[in-house]
Coordinates of C-alpha atoms in Angstrom, one line a residue:
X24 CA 124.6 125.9 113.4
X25 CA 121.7 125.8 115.8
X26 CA 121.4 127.5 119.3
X27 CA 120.8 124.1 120.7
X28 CA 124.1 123.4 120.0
X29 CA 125.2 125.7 122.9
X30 CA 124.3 123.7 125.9
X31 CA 122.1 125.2 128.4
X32 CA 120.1 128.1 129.0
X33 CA 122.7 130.2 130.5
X34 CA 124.7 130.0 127.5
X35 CA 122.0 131.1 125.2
X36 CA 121.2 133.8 126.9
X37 CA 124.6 135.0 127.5
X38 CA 124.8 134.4 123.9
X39 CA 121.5 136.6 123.3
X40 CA 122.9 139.0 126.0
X41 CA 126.6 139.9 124.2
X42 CA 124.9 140.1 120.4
X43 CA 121.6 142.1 121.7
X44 CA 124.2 144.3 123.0
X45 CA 126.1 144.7 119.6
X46 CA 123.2 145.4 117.9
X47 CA 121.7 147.9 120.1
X48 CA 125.6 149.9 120.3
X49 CA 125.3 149.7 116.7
X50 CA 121.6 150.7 115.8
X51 CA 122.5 153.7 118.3
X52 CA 125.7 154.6 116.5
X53 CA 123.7 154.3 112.9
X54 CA 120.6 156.4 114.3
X55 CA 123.2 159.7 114.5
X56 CA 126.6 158.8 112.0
X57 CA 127.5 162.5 112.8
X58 CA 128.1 162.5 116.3
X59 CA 129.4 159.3 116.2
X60 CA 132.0 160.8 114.0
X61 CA 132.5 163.6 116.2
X62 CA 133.7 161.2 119.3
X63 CA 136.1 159.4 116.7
X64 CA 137.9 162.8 116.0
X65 CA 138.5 163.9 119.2
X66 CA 140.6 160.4 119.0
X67 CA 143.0 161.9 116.6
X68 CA 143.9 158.6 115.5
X69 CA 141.4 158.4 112.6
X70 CA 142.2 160.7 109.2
X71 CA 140.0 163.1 108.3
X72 CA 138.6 162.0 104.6
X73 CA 138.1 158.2 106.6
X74 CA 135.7 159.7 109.5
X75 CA 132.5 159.1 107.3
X76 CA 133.3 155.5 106.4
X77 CA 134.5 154.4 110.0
X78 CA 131.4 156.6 111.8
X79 CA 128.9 153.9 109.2
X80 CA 131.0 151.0 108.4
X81 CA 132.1 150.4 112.5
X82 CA 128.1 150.4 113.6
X83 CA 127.3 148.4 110.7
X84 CA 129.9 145.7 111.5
X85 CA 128.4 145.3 115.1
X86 CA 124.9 145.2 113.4
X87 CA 126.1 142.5 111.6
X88 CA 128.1 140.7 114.4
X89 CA 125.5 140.9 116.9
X90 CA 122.6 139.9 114.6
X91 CA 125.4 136.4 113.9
X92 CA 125.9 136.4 117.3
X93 CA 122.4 136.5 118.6
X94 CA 121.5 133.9 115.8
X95 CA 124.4 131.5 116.6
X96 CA 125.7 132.3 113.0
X97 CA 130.0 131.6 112.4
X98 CA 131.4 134.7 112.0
X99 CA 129.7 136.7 114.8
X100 CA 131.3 135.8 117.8
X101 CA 134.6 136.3 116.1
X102 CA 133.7 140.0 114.6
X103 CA 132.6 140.7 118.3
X104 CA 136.4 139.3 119.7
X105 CA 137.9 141.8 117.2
X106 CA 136.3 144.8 117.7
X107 CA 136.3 144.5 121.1
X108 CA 140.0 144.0 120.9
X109 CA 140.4 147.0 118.2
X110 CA 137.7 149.1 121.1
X111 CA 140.1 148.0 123.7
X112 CA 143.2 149.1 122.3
X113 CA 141.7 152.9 121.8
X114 CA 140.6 153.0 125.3
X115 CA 143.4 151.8 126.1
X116 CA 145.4 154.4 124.1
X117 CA 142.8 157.4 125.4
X118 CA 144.1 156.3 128.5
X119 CA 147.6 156.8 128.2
X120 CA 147.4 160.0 126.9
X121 CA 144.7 161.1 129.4
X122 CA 142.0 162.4 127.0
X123 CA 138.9 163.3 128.6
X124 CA 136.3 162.5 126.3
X125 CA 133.7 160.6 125.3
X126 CA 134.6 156.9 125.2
X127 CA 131.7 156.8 122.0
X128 CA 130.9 152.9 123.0
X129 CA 127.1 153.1 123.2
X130 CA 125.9 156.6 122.5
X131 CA 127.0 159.8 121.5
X132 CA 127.1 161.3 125.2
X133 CA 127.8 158.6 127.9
X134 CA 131.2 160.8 129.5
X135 CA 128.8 162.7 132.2
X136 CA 127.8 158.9 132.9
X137 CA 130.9 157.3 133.8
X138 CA 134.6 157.9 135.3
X139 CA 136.3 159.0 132.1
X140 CA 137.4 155.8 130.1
X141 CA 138.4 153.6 132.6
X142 CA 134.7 152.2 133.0
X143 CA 134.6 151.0 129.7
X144 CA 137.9 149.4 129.2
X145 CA 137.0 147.6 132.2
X146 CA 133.9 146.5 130.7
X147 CA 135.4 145.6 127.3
X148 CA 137.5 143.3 129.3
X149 CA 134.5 141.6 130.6
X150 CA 132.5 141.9 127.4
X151 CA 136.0 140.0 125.6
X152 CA 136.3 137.2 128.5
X153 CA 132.3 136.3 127.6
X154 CA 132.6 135.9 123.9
X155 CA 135.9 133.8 124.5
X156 CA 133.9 131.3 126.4
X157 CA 130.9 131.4 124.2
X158 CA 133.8 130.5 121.2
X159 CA 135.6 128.1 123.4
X160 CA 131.7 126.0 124.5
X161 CA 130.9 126.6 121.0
X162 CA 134.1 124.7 119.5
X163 CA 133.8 122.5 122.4
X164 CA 130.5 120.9 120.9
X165 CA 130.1 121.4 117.3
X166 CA 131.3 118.8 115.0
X167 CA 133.9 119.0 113.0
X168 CA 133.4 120.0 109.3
X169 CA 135.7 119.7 106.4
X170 CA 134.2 122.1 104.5
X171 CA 131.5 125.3 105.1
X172 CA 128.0 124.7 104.3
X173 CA 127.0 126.9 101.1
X174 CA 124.7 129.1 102.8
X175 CA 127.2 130.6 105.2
X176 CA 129.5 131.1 102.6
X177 CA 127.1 133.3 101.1
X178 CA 126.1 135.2 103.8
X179 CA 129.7 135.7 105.0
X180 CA 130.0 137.1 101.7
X181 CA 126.7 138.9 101.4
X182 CA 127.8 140.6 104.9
X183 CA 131.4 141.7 103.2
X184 CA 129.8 143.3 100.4
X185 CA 126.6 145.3 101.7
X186 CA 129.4 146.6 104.6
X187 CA 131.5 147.4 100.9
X188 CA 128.3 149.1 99.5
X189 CA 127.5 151.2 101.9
X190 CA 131.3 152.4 102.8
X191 CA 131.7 153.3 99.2
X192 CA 128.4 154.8 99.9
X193 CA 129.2 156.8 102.7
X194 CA 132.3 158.4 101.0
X195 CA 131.0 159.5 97.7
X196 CA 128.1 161.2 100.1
X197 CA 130.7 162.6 102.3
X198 CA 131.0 166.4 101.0
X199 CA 127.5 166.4 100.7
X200 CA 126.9 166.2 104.8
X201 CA 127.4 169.4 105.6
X202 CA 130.8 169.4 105.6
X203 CA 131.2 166.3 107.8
X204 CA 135.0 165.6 108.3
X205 CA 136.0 169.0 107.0
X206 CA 138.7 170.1 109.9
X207 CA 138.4 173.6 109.3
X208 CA 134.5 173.2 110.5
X209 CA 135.6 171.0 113.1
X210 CA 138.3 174.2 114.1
X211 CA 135.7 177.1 114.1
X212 CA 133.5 174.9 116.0
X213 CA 136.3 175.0 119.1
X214 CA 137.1 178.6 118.2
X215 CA 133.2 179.5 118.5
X216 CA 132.7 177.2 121.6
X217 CA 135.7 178.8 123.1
X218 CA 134.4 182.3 122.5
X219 CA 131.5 182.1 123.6
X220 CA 132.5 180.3 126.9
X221 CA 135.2 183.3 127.4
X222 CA 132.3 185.9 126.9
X223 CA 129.9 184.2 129.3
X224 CA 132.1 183.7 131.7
X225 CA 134.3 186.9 132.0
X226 CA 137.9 185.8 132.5
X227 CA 141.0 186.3 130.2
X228 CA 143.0 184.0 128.3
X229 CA 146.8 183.0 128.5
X230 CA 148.4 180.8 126.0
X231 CA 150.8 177.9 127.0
X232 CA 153.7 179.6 125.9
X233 CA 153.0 182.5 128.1
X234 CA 151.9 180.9 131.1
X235 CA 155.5 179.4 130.8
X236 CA 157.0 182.8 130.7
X237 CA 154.8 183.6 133.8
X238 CA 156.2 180.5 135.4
X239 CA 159.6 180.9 134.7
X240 CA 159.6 184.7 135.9
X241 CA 157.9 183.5 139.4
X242 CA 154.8 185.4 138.9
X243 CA 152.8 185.4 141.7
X244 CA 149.9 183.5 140.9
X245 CA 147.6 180.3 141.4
X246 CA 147.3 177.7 139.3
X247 CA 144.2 175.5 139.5
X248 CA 144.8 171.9 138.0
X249 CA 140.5 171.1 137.1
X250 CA 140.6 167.8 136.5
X251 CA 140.5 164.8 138.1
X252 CA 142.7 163.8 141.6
X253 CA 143.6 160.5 140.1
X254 CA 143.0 159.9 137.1
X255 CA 144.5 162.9 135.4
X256 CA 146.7 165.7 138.3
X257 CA 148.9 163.0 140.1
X258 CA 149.7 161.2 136.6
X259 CA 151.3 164.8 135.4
X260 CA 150.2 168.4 135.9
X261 CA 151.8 171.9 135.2
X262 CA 154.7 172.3 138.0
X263 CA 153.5 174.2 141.2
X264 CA 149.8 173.8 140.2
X265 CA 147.2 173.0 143.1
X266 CA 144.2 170.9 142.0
X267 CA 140.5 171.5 142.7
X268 CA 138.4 169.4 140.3
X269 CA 135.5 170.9 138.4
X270 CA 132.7 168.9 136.1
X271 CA 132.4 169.2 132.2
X272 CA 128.7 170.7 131.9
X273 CA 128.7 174.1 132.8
X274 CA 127.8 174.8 136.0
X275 CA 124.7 177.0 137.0
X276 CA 124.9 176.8 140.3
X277 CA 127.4 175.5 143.4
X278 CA 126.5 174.2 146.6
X279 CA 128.0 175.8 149.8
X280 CA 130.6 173.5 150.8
X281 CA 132.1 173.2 147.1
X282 CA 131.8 177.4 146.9
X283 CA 133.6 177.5 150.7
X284 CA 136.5 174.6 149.7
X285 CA 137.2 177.0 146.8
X286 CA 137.1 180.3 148.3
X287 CA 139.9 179.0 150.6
X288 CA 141.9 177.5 147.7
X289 CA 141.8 180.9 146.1
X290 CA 142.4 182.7 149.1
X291 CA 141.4 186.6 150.7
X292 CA 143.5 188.7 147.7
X293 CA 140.4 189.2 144.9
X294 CA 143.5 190.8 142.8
X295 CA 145.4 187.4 142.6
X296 CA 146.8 186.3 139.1
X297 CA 144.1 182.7 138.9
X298 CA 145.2 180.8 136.0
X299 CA 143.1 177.6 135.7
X300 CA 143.4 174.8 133.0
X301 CA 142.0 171.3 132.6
X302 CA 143.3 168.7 129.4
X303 CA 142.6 170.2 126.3
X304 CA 141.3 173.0 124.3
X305 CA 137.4 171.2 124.3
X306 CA 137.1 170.7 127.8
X307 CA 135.3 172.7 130.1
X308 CA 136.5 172.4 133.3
X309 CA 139.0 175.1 133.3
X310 CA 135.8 177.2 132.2
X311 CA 133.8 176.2 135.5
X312 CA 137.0 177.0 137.2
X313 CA 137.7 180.1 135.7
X314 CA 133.7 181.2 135.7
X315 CA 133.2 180.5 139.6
X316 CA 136.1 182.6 140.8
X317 CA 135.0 185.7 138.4
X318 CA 131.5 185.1 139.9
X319 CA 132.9 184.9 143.3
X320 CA 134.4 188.3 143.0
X321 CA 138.0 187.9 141.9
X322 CA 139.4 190.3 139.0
X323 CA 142.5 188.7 137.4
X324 CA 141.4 185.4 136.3
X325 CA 142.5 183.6 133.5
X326 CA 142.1 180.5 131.4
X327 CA 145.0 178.1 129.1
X328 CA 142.5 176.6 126.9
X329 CA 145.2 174.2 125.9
X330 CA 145.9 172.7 129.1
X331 CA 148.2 169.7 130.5
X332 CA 148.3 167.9 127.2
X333 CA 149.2 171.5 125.0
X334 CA 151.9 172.0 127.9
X335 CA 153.0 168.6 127.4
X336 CA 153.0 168.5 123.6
X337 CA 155.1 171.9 123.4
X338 CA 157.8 170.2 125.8
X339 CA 157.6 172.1 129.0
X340 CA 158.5 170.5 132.2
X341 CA 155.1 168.4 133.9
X342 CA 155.2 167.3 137.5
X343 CA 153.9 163.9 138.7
X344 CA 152.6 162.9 142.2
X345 CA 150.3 164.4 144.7
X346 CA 151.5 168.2 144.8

C-alpha cells in the first residue's frame, strides 16, 4: 500500500508525525531496557520474572508499529490503536489510585516535566483520535482485497517472530542483568534510598500504624499532607491533615515567600510533633517537607514513608475534600 494512497499532504505527514513518534518512544525505551523496567514496577501491575520481556518486547512493538506506520505498511496503524489503548488503560489505572510516578511514555524521567499522569492520558487520547482517522481515510480509499498480498504476509510474520526472538531472548538473559527484576534488589534499593534521605535530612520516622495510634490518642501535632492540592489531598488525605505541597527532587534551596508560607503553617512552637507524608514509600516530598522544617529550626519532626496510599491500604479512615 502506497503513501499516495492517503490523500493529501496533511495526511502523510500526520501519518509520518504519529509513527516518527512510535519509533522515537521506542528507540528511547530500547536505548536503557533497565529503567524502562524500573517505571513498569513501580506500576505493580506487571510480575516480576515478566519485567525483562515487557521493558524489550513493549519498545520493540512500537519500533515495529511506527516504522509500518511511517511506511504506510497494514498492521502499524492498528499496533499503534492497541497500545495506545493498553498505555491508556494504565494511566488510567495510575490515576485512580493516585501513584505519583513516572508515566514511562517517552523516557525514563519525564515526571519533573509534566502534572503527574494526567498530561499523558490526555495526550494518549489525542494520539488514539489521530490514528483512528488515519485507519478510517485509509479504509476509506484503498480497494478492497480478497486476499493479502504475499509480501505482507511475510513481514507480518517476520515482525511476530523477531519480537518472539528477542523476548525469549530477553528472559533467558534475565539473571544475568544484574539482578534486573529481582524484588529483593528492588526492596534494598527503597530501604537504602530511604536511609540515606532520613540521615541527610535529620527528622525521625513513624510508621502508619503508629501515626494512627498518635491520631487516635489526640496527639498534639501537625500533619503536613506534601502532595498535590488537586490532584492527590482533596481526592483523600489522612484525617485532620493540612496540605502544603512540596516537589520530588530534593530541594537545595527555598525562596522567601515558599520558606515564609511554611513557617506560618508550622507555626511559633519549634517543639511541635511535625509529621509529614506524601503517597508512597519512593516519593520524596514528605522528605522536602520533613528536611525544611528541621533546617528551619524545629526539633520533633517526623516522616510516614508510607504515606496516603500505605494508610489507605492498611484500612484507616481517609478524608476527602478541601480540609
Amino acid at each position: 500500500m502506497s503513501s499516495s494512497r492517503l490523500p493529501g499532504l496533511a495526511n502523510l505527514l500526520l501519518r509520518l508525525f504519529l509513527g516518527g513518534l512510535f519509533l522515537w518512544s521506542g528507540v528511547v525505551k530500547l536505548a536503557d531496557p533497565k529503567a524502562f523496567a524500573a517505571v513498569i514496577s513501580r506500576y505493580d501491575l506487571v510480575p516480576e520474572p515478566l519485567l525483562p520481556v515487557v521493558a524489550i518486547g513493549l519498545p520493540l512493538l512500537e519500533v515495529l508499529a511506527g516504522l509500518a506506520t511511517a511506511l504506510n505498511r497494514r498492521g502499524g496503524l492498528e499496533g499503534i490503536v492497541a497500545m495506545l489503548l493498553l498505555f491508556i488503560a494504565v494511566l488510567w489505572f495510575g490515576i485512580l489510585h493516585n501513584l505519583d510516578i513516572d508515566c514511562g511514555c517517552f523516557s525514563s524521567a519525564e515526571l519533573g516535566e509534566q502534572d503527574g499522569l494526567r498530561e499523558a492520558f490526555i495526550r494518549d487520547w489525542f494520539l488514539l483520535a489521530l490514528a483512528f482517522y488515519l485507519l478510517y481515510v485509509r479504509y476509506r480509499h484503498s480497494r478492497p482485497r480478497t486476499q493479502p498480498h504475499p509480501k505482507e504476509t511475510n513481514m507480518k510474520k517476520l515482525a511476530a517472530i523477531l519480537f518472539l526472538a528477542v523476548a525469549l531472548g530477553a528472559s533467558a538473559t534475565a539473571p544475568a542483568q544484574a539482578a534486573w527484576g529481582k524484588k529483593e534488589v528492588e526492596t534494598e534499593k527503597i530501604a537504602a534510598t530511604f536511609a540515606r534521605e532520613v540521615a541527610r535530612g535529620g527528622y525521625g520516622i513513624v510508621t502508619t500504624d503508629e501515626l494512627n495510634g498518635w491520631v487516635k490518642e489526640n496527639k498534639a501535632m501537625l500533619i503536613i499532607d506534601t502532595m498535590p492540592f488537586a490532584d492527590s489531598y482533596v481526592k483523600q488525605h489522612i484525617p485532620g491533615a493540612t496540605q502544603f505541597e512540596f516537589p520530588i527532587p530534593e530541594m537545595t534551596e527555598i525562596d522567601e515567600a515558599t520558606q515564609a508560607k511554611f513557617l506560618e503553617l508550622l507555626g511559633p512552637d519549634l517543639n511541635r510533633p511535625l509529621v509529614f507524608y506524601c503517597g508512597f514509600t519512593k516519593c520524596t516530598r514528605s522528605h522536602n517537607g520533613a528536611l525544611w522544617a528541621v533546617k528551619l529550626g524545629y526539633t520533633n519532626v517526623y516522616r510516614c514513608p508510607g504515606g496516603i496510599k500505605a494508610w489507605d491500604e492498611a484500612g484507616f479512615p481517609v478524608a476527602k475534600g478541601e480540609k
